[in-house]
Structures are given as C-alpha cells and as structure tokens.
PDB file of C-alpha atoms in Angstrom:
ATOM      1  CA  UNK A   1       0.000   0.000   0.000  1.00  0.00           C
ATOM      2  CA  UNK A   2       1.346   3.833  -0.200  1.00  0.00           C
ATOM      3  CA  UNK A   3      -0.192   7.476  -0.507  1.00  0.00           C
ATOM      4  CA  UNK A   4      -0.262   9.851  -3.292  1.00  0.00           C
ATOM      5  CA  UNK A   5      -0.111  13.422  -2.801  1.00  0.00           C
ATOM      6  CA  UNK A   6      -0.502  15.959  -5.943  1.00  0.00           C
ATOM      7  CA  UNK A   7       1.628  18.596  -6.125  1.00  0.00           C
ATOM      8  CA  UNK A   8       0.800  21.701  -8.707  1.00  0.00           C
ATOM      9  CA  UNK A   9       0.363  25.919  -8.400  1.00  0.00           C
ATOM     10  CA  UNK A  10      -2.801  26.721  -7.107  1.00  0.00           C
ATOM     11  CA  UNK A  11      -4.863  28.651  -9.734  1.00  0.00           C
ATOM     12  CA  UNK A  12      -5.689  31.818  -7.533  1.00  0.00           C
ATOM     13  CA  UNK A  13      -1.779  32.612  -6.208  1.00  0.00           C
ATOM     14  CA  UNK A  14       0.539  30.296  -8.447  1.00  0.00           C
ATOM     15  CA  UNK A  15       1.821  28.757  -4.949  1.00  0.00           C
ATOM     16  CA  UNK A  16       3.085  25.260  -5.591  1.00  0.00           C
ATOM     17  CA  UNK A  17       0.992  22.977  -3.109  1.00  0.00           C
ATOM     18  CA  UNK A  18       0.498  19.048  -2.073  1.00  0.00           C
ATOM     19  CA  UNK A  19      -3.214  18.023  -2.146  1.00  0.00           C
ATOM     20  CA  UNK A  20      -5.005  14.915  -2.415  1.00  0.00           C
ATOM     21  CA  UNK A  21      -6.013  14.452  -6.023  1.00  0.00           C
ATOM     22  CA  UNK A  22      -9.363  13.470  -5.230  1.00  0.00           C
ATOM     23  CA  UNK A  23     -10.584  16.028  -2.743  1.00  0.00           C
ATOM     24  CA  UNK A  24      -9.194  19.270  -3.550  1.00  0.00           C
ATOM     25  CA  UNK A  25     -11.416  22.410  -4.263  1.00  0.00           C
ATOM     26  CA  UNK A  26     -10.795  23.193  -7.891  1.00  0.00           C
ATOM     27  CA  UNK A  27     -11.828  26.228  -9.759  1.00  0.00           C
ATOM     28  CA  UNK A  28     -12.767  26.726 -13.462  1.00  0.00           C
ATOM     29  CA  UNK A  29     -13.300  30.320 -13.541  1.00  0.00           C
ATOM     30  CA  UNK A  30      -9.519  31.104 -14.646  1.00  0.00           C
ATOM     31  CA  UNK A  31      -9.302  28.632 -17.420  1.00  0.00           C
ATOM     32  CA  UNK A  32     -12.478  26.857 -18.616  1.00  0.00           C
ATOM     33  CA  UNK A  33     -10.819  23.930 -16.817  1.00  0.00           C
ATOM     34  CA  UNK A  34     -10.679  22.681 -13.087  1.00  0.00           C
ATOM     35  CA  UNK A  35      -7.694  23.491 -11.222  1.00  0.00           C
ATOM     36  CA  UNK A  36      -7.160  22.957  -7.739  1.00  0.00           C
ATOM     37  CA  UNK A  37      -6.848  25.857  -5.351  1.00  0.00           C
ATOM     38  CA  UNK A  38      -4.932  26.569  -2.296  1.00  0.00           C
ATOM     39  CA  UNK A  39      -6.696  26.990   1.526  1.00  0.00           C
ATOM     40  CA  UNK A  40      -5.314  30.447   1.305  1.00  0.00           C
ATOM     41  CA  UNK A  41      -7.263  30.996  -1.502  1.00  0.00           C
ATOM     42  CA  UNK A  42     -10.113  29.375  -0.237  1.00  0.00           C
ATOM     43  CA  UNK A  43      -9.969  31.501   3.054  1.00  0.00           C
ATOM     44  CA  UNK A  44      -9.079  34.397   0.971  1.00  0.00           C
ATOM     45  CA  UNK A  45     -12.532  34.443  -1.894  1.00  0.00           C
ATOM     46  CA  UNK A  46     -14.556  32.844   0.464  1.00  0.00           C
ATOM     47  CA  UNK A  47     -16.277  36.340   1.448  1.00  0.00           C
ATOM     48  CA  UNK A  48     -16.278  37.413  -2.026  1.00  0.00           C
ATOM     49  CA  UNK A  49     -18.335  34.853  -2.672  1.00  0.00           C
ATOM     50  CA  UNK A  50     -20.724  34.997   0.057  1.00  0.00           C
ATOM     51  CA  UNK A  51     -21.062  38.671  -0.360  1.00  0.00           C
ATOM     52  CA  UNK A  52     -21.807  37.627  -4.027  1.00  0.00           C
ATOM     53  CA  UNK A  53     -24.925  34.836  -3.027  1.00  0.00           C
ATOM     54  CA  UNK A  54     -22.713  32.379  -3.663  1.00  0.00           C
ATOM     55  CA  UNK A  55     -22.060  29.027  -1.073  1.00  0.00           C
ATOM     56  CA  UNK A  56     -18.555  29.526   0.615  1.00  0.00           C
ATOM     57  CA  UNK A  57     -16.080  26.952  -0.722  1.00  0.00           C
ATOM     58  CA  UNK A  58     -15.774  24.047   2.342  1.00  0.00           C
ATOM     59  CA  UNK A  59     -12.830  21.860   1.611  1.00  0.00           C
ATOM     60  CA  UNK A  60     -12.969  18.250   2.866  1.00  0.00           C
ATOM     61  CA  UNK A  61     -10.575  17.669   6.064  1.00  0.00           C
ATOM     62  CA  UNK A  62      -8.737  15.648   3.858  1.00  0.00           C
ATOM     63  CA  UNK A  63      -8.078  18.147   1.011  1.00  0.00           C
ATOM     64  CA  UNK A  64      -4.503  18.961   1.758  1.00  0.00           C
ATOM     65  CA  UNK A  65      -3.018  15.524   2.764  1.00  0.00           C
ATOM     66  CA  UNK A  66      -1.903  12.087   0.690  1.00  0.00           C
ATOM     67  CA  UNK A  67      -4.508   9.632  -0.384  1.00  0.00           C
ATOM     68  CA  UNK A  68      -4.548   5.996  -0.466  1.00  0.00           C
ATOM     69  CA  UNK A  69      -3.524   4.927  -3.935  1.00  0.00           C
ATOM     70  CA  UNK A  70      -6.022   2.590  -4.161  1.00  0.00           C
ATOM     71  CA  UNK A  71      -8.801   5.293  -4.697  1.00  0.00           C
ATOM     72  CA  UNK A  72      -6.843   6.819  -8.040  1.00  0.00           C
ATOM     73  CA  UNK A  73      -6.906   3.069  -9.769  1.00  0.00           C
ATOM     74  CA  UNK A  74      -9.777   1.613 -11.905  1.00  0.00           C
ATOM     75  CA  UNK A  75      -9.803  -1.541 -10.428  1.00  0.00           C
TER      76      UNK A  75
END
C-alpha cells in the first residue's frame, strides 16, 4: 500500500501545493478547466463569494493531505 499526494500551483496565487487528487477544491473560472486551489485561496474568496450569493467553498478535512492509492486506480 502507499499514498499519493498531488503537487501543482494553485490557480488563484501560483503557490506550488500538495493536495489529495481526489478532494481538492478546484476552480474553473480562470481557465475553462478545473484546477485545484490553495486553503489560502479558499480563506481568501470565500467572502467574495458569500457577499456575491454564492455558497462559501468548504474543503474536505482531507483536502490537503496524501490519499490511499487505491482510490486513483480503476480496479
């Protein structure tokens, strides 16, 4: 058995970060595409978007740490 943990900037500050692949908050509003964002970021739009109507982004607990490998394969 062993952990993955994604590495990659974060779309709102271009801060290289680990994450767990499947868990991360993404965004698409940059690109078109979903890209994972920070918990700075997160703390940092989340009243932006409440102010805006919109639900404040709640990461998963397990967001910013290593997965099990076994949930990335096909199997």
């Amino acid at each position: 058995m062993g952990y993955v943990t994604a590495m990659s900037p974060c779309i709102g500050c271009g801060t290289v970060f680990s994450y767990n692949p499947m868990l991360v908050p993404s965004c698409s509003a940059v690109t078109g595409k979903r890209e994972p964002i920070c918990a700075d970021c997160v703390e940092r739009v989340n009243p932006m978007r409440i102010k805006n109507g919109l639900e404040p982004i709640v990461p998963h607990p397990d967001a910013y740490e290593p997965c099990d490998e076994s949930v990335l394969s096909n199997d």
